[in-house]
C-alpha positions as protocol buffer text, in pm:
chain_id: "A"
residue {
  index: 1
  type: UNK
  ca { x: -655 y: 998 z: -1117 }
}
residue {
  index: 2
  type: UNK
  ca { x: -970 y: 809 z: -1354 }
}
residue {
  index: 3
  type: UNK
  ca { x: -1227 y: 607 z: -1222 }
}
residue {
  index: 4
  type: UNK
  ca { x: -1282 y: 276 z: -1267 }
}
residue {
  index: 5
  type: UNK
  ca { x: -1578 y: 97 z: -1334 }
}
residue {
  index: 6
  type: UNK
  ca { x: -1808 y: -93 z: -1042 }
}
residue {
  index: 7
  type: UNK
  ca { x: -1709 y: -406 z: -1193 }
}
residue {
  index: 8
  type: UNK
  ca { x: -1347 y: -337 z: -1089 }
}
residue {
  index: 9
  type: UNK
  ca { x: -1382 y: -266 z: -768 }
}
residue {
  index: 10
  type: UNK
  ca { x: -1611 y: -567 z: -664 }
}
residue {
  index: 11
  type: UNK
  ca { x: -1371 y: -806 z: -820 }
}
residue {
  index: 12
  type: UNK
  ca { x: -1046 y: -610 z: -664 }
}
residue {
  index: 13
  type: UNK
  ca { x: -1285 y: -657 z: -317 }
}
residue {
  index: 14
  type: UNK
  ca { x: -1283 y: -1014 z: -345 }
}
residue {
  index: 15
  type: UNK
  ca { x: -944 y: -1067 z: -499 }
}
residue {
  index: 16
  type: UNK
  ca { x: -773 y: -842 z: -180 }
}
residue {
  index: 17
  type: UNK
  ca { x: -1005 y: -1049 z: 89 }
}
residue {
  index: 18
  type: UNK
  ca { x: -689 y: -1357 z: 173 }
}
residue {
  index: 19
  type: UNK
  ca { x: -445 y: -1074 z: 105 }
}
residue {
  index: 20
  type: UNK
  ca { x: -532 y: -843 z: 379 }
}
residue {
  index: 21
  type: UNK
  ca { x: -605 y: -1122 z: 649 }
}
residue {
  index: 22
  type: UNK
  ca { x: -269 y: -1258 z: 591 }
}
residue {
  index: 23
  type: UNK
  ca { x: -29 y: -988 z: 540 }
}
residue {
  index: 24
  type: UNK
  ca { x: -240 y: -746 z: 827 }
}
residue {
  index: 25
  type: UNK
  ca { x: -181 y: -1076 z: 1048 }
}
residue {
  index: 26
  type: UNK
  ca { x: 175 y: -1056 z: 994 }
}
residue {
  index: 27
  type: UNK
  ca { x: 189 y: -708 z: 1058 }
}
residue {
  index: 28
  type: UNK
  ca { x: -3 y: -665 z: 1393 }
}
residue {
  index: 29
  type: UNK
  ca { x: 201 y: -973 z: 1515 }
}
residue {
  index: 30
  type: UNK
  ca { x: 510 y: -709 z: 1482 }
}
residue {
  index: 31
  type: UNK
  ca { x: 395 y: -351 z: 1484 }
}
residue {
  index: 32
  type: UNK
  ca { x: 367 y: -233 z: 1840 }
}
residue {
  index: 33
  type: UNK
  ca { x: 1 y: -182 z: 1955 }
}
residue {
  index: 34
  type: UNK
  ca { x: -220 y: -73 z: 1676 }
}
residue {
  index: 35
  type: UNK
  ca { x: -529 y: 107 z: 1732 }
}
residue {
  index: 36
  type: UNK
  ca { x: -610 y: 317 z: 1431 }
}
residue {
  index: 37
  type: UNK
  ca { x: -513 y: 297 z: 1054 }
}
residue {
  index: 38
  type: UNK
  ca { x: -549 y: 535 z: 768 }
}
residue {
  index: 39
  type: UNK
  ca { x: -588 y: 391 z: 429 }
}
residue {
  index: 40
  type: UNK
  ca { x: -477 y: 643 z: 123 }
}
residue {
  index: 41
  type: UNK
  ca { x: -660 y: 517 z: -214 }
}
residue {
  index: 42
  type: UNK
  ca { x: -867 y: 280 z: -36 }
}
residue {
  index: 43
  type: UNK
  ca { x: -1089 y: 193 z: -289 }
}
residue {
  index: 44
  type: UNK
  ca { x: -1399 y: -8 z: -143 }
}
residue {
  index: 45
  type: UNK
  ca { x: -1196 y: -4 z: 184 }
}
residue {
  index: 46
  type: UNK
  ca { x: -1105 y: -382 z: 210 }
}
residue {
  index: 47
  type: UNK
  ca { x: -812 y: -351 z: 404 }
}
residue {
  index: 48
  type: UNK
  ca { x: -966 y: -120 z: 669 }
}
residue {
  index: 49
  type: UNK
  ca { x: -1238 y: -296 z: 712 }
}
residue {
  index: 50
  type: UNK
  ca { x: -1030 y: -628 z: 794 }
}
residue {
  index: 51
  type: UNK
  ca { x: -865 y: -423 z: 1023 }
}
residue {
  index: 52
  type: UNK
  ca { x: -1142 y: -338 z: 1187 }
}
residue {
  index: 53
  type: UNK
  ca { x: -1239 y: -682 z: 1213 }
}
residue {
  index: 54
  type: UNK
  ca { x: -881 y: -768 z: 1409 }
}
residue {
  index: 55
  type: UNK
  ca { x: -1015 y: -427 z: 1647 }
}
residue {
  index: 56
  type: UNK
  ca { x: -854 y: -190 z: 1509 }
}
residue {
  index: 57
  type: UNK
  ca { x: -1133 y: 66 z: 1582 }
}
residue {
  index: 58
  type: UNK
  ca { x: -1004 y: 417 z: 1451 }
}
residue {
  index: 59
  type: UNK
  ca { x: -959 y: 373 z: 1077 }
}
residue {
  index: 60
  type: UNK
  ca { x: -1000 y: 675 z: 761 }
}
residue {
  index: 61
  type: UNK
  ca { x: -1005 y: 609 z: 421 }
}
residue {
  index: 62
  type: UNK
  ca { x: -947 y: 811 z: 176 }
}
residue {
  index: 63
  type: UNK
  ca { x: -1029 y: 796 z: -230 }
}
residue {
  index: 64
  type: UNK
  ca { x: -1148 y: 1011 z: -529 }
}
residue {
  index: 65
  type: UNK
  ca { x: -1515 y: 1125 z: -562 }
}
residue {
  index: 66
  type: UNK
  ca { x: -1563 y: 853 z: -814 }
}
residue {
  index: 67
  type: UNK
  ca { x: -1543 y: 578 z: -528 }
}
residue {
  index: 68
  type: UNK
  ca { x: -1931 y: 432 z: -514 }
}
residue {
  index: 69
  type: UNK
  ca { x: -2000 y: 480 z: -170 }
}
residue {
  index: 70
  type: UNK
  ca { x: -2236 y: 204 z: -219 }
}
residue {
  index: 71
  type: UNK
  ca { x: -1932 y: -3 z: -261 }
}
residue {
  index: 72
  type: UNK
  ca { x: -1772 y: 60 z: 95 }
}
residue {
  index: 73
  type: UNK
  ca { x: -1690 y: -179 z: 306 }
}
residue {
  index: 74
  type: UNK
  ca { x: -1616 y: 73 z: 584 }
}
residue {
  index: 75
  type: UNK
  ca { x: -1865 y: 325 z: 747 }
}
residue {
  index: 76
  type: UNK
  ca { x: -1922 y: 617 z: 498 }
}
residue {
  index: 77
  type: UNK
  ca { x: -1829 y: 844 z: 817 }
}
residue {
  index: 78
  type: UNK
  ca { x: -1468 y: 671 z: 801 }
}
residue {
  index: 79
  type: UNK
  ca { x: -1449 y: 778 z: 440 }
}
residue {
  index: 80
  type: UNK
  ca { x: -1331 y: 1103 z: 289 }
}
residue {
  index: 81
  type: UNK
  ca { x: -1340 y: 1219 z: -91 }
}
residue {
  index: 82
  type: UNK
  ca { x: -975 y: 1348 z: -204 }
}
residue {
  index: 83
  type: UNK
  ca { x: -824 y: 1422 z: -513 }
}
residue {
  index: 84
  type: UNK
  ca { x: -460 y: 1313 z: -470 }
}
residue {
  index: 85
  type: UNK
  ca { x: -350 y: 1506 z: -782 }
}
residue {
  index: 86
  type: UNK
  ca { x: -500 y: 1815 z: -699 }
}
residue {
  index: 87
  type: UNK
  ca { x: -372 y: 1819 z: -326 }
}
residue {
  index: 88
  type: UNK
  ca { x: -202 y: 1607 z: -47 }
}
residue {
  index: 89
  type: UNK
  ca { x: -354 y: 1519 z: 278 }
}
residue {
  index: 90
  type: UNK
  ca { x: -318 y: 1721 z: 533 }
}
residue {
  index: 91
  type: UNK
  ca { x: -427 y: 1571 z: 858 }
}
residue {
  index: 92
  type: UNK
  ca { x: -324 y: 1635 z: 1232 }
}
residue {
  index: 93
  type: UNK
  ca { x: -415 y: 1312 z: 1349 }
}
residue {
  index: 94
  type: UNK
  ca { x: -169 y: 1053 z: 1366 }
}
residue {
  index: 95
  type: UNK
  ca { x: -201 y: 707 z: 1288 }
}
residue {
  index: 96
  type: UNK
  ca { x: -77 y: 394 z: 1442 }
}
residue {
  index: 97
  type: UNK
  ca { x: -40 y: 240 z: 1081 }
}
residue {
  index: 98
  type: UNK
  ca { x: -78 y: 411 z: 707 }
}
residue {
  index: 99
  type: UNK
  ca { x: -128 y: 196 z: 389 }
}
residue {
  index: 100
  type: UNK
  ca { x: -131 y: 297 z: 31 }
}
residue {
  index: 101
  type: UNK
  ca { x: -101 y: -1 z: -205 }
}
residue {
  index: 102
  type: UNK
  ca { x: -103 y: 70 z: -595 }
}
residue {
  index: 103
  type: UNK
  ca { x: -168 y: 403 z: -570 }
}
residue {
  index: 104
  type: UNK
  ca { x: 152 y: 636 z: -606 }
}
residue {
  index: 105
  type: UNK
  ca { x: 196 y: 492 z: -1008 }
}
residue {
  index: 106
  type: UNK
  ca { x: -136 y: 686 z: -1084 }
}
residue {
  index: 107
  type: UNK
  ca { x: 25 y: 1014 z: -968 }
}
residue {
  index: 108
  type: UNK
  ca { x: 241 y: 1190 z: -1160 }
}
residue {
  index: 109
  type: UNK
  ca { x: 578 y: 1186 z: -1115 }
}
residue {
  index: 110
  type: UNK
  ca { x: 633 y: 1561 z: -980 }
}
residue {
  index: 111
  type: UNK
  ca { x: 362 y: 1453 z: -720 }
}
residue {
  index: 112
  type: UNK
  ca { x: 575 y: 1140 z: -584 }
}
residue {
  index: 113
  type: UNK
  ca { x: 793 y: 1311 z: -301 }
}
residue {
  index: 114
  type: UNK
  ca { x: 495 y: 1489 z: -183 }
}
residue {
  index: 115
  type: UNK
  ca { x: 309 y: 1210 z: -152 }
}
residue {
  index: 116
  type: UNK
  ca { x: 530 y: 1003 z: 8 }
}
residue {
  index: 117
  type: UNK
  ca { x: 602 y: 1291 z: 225 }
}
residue {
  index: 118
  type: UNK
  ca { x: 188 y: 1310 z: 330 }
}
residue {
  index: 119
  type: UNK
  ca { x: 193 y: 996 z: 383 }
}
residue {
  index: 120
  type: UNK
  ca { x: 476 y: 973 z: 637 }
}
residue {
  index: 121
  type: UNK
  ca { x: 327 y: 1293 z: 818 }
}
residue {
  index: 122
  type: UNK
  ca { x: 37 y: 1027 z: 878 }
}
residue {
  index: 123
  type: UNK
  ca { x: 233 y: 764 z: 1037 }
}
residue {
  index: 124
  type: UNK
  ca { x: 593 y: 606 z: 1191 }
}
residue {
  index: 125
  type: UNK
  ca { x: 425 y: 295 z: 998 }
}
residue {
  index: 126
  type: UNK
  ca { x: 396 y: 255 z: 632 }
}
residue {
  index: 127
  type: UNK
  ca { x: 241 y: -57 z: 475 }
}
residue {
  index: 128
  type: UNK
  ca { x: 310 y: 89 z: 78 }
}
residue {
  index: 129
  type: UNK
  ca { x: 332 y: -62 z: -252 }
}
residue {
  index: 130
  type: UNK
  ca { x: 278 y: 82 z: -629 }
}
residue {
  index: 131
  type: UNK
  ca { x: 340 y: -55 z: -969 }
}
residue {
  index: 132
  type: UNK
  ca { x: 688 y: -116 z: -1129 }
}
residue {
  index: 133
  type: UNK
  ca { x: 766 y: -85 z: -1467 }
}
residue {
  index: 134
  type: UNK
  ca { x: 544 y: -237 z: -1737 }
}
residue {
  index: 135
  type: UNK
  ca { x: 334 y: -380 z: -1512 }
}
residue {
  index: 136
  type: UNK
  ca { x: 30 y: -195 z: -1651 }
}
residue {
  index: 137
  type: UNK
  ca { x: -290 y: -98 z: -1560 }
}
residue {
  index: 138
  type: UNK
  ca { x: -587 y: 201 z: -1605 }
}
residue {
  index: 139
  type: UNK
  ca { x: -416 y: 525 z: -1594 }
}
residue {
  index: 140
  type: UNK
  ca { x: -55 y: 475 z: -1462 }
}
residue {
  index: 141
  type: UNK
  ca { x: 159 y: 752 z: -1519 }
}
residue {
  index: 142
  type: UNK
  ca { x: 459 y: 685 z: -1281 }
}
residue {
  index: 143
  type: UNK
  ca { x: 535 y: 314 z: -1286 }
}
residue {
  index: 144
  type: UNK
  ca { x: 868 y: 294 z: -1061 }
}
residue {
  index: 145
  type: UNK
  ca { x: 1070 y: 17 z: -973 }
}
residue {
  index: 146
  type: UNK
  ca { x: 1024 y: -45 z: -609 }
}
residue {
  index: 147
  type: UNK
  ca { x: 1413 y: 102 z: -454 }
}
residue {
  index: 148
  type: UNK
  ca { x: 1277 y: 462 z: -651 }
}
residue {
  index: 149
  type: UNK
  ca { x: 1027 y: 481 z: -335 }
}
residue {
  index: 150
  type: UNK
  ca { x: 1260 y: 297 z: -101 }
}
residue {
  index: 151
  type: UNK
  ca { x: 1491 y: 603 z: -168 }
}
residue {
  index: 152
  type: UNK
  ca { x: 1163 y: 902 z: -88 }
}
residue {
  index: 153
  type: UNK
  ca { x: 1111 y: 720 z: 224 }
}
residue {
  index: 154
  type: UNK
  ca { x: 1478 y: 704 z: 305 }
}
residue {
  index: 155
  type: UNK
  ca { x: 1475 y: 1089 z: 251 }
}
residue {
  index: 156
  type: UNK
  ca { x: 1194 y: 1112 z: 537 }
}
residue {
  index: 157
  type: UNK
  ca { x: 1440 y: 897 z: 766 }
}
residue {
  index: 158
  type: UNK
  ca { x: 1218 y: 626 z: 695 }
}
residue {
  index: 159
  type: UNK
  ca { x: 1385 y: 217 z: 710 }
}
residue {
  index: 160
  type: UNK
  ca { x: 1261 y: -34 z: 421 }
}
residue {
  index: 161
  type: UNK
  ca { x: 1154 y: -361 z: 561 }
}
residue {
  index: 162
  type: UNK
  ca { x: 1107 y: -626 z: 316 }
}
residue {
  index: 163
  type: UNK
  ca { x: 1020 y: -923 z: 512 }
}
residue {
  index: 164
  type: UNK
  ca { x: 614 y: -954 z: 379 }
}
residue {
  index: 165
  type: UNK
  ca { x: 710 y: -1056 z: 15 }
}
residue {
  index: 166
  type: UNK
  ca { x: 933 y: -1315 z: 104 }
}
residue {
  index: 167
  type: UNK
  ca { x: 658 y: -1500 z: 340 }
}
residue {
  index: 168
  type: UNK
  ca { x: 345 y: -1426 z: 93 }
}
residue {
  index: 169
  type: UNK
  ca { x: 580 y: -1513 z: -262 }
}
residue {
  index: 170
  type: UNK
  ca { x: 433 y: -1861 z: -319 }
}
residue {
  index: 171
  type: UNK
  ca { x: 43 y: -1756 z: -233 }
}
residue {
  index: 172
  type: UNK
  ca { x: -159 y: -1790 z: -539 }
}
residue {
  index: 173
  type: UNK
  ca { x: -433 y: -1686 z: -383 }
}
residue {
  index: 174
  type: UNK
  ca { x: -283 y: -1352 z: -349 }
}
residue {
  index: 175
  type: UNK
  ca { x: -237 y: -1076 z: -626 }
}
residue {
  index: 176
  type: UNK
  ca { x: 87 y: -1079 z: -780 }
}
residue {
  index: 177
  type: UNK
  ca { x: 122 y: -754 z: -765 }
}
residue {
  index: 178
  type: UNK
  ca { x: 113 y: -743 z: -362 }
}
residue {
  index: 179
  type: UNK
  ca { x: 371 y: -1039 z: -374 }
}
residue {
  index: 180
  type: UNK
  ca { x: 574 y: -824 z: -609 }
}
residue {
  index: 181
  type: UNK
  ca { x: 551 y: -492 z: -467 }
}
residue {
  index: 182
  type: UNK
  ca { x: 483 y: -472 z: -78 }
}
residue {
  index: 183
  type: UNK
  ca { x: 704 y: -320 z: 141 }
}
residue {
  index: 184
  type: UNK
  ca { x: 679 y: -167 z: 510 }
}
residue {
  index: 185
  type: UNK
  ca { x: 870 y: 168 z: 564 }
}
residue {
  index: 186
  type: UNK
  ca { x: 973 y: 268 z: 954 }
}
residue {
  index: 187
  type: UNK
  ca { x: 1065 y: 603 z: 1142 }
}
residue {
  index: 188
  type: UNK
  ca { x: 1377 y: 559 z: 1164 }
}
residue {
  index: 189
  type: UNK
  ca { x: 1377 y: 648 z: 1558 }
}
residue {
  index: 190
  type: UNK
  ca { x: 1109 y: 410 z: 1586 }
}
residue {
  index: 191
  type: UNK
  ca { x: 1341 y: 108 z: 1540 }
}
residue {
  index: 192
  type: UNK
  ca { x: 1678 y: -1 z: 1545 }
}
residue {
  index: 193
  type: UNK
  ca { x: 1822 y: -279 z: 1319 }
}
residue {
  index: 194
  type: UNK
  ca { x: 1510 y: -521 z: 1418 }
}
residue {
  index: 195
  type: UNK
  ca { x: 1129 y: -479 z: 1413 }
}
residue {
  index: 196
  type: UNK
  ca { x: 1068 y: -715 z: 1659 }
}
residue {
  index: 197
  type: UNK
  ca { x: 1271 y: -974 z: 1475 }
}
residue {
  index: 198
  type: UNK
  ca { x: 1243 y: -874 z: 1145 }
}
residue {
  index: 199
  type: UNK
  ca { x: 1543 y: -707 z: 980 }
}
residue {
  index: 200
  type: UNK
  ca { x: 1578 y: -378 z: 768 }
}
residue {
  index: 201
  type: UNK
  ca { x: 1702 y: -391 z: 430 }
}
residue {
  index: 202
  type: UNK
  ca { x: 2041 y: -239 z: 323 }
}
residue {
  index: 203
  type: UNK
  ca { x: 2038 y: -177 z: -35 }
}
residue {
  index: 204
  type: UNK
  ca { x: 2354 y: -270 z: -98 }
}
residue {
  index: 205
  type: UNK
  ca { x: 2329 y: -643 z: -40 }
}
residue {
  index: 206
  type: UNK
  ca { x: 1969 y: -736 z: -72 }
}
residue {
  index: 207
  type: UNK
  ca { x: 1770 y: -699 z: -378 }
}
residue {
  index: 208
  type: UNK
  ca { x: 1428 y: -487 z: -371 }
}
residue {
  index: 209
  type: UNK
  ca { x: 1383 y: -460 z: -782 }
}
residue {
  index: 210
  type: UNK
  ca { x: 1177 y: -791 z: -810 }
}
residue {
  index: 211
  type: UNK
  ca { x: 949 y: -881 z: -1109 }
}
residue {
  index: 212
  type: UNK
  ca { x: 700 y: -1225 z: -982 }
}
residue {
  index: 213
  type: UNK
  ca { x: 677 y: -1466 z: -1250 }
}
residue {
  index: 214
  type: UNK
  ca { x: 353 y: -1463 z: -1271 }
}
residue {
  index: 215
  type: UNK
  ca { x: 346 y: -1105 z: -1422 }
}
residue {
  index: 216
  type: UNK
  ca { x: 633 y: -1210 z: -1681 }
}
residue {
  index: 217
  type: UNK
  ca { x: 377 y: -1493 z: -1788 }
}
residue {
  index: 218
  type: UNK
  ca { x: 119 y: -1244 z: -1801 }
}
residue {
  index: 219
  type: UNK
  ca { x: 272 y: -1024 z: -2043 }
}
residue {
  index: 220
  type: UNK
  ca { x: 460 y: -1291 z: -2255 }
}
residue {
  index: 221
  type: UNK
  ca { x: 66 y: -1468 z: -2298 }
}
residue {
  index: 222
  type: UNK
  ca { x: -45 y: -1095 z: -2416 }
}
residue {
  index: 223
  type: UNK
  ca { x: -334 y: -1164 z: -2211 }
}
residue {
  index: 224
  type: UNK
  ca { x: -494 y: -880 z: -1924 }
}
residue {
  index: 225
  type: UNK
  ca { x: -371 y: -898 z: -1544 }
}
């Protein structure tokens, strides 16, 4: 994984602001009590830091030594340097909820299980998304349409939910790539056919392979995301 410039990462801050209040809302309206939250490719930590706003008072982020700690919007304490292509975490603690959002594309492909794997050793909860095919970006080396993780998880016993894009589609004021991507994997024993009302996705009638229209438009304009 490359660095990317300051620039980046204050604009991705601002962009991800709306995001995280309104899909984290969702999510602690569903997920039984949660108390602490790991973040995998955090970046400036925007998501854990909203988190923390909503009391969630445990939270870890994780990101490469590149990350300006200057940046943070979490405690450096909650904030731990890791090279994700060098080696997974390994961590005994165990989180109410894990996140990784656009992070798996910039590992390479013979990383992917093993990631996903690290990441579901973290938590019963996954909040996960990563970049489908084309959809570009600095450094992507394993852009996957979205059922290629929906089948890791499944191989961890792990349910797709797929009730966030659906509810956030519309939002302009939301990255597309969040719209288009985001999914929330579940321990299987954790659940049965219902997360508190929401319903699991079988493959075989629902469609998870989405591309938002506002990335088509993006890439038939020729202009950047």
């Amino acid at each position: 994984m490359t660095a990317y410039e300051k620039e980046f990462y204050v604009n991705r801050h601002e962009k991800t602001i709306h995001a995280a209040n309104t899909i984290l809302s969702m999510l602690l309206d569903r997920i039984p009590t949660v108390h602490s939250a790991v973040d995998v490719g955090c970046g400036t930590g925007t998501w854990l830091s909203v988190l923390q706003q909503k009391g969630v008072n445990e939270i870890q982020g994780f990101d490469g030594s590149w990350m300006d700690r200057n940046l943070l919007a979490i405690p450096y304490s909650c904030f731990t340097e890791i090279d994700l292509t060098r080696s997974m975490i390994r961590s005994i603690t165990k989180y109410d909820l894990a996140i990784s959002l656009e992070v798996a594309e910039h590992l390479p492909s013979d990383c992917a299980e093993e990631f996903i794997f690290s990441l579901t050793e973290l938590s019963d909860y996954v909040l996960f998304s990563a970049a489908i095919p084309f959809q570009g970006g600095q450094h992507h080396v394993n852009e996957q349409w979205q059922h290629y993780w929906v089948e890791l998880f499944r191989k961890m016993d792990y349910l797709v939910y797929d009730i966030i894009r659906p509810k956030i589609w519309n939002d302009n004021r939301i990255p597309f790539w969040y719209r288009q991507n985001i999914l929330l994997f579940v321990r299987k024993q954790k659940t049965t056919s219902t997360l508190n009302g929401w319903p699991y996705v079988e493959l075989s009638s629902s469609p998870i392979d989405i591309v938002h229209p506002d990335l088509y438009l993006i890439r038939q304009s020729g202009k950047p995301e």
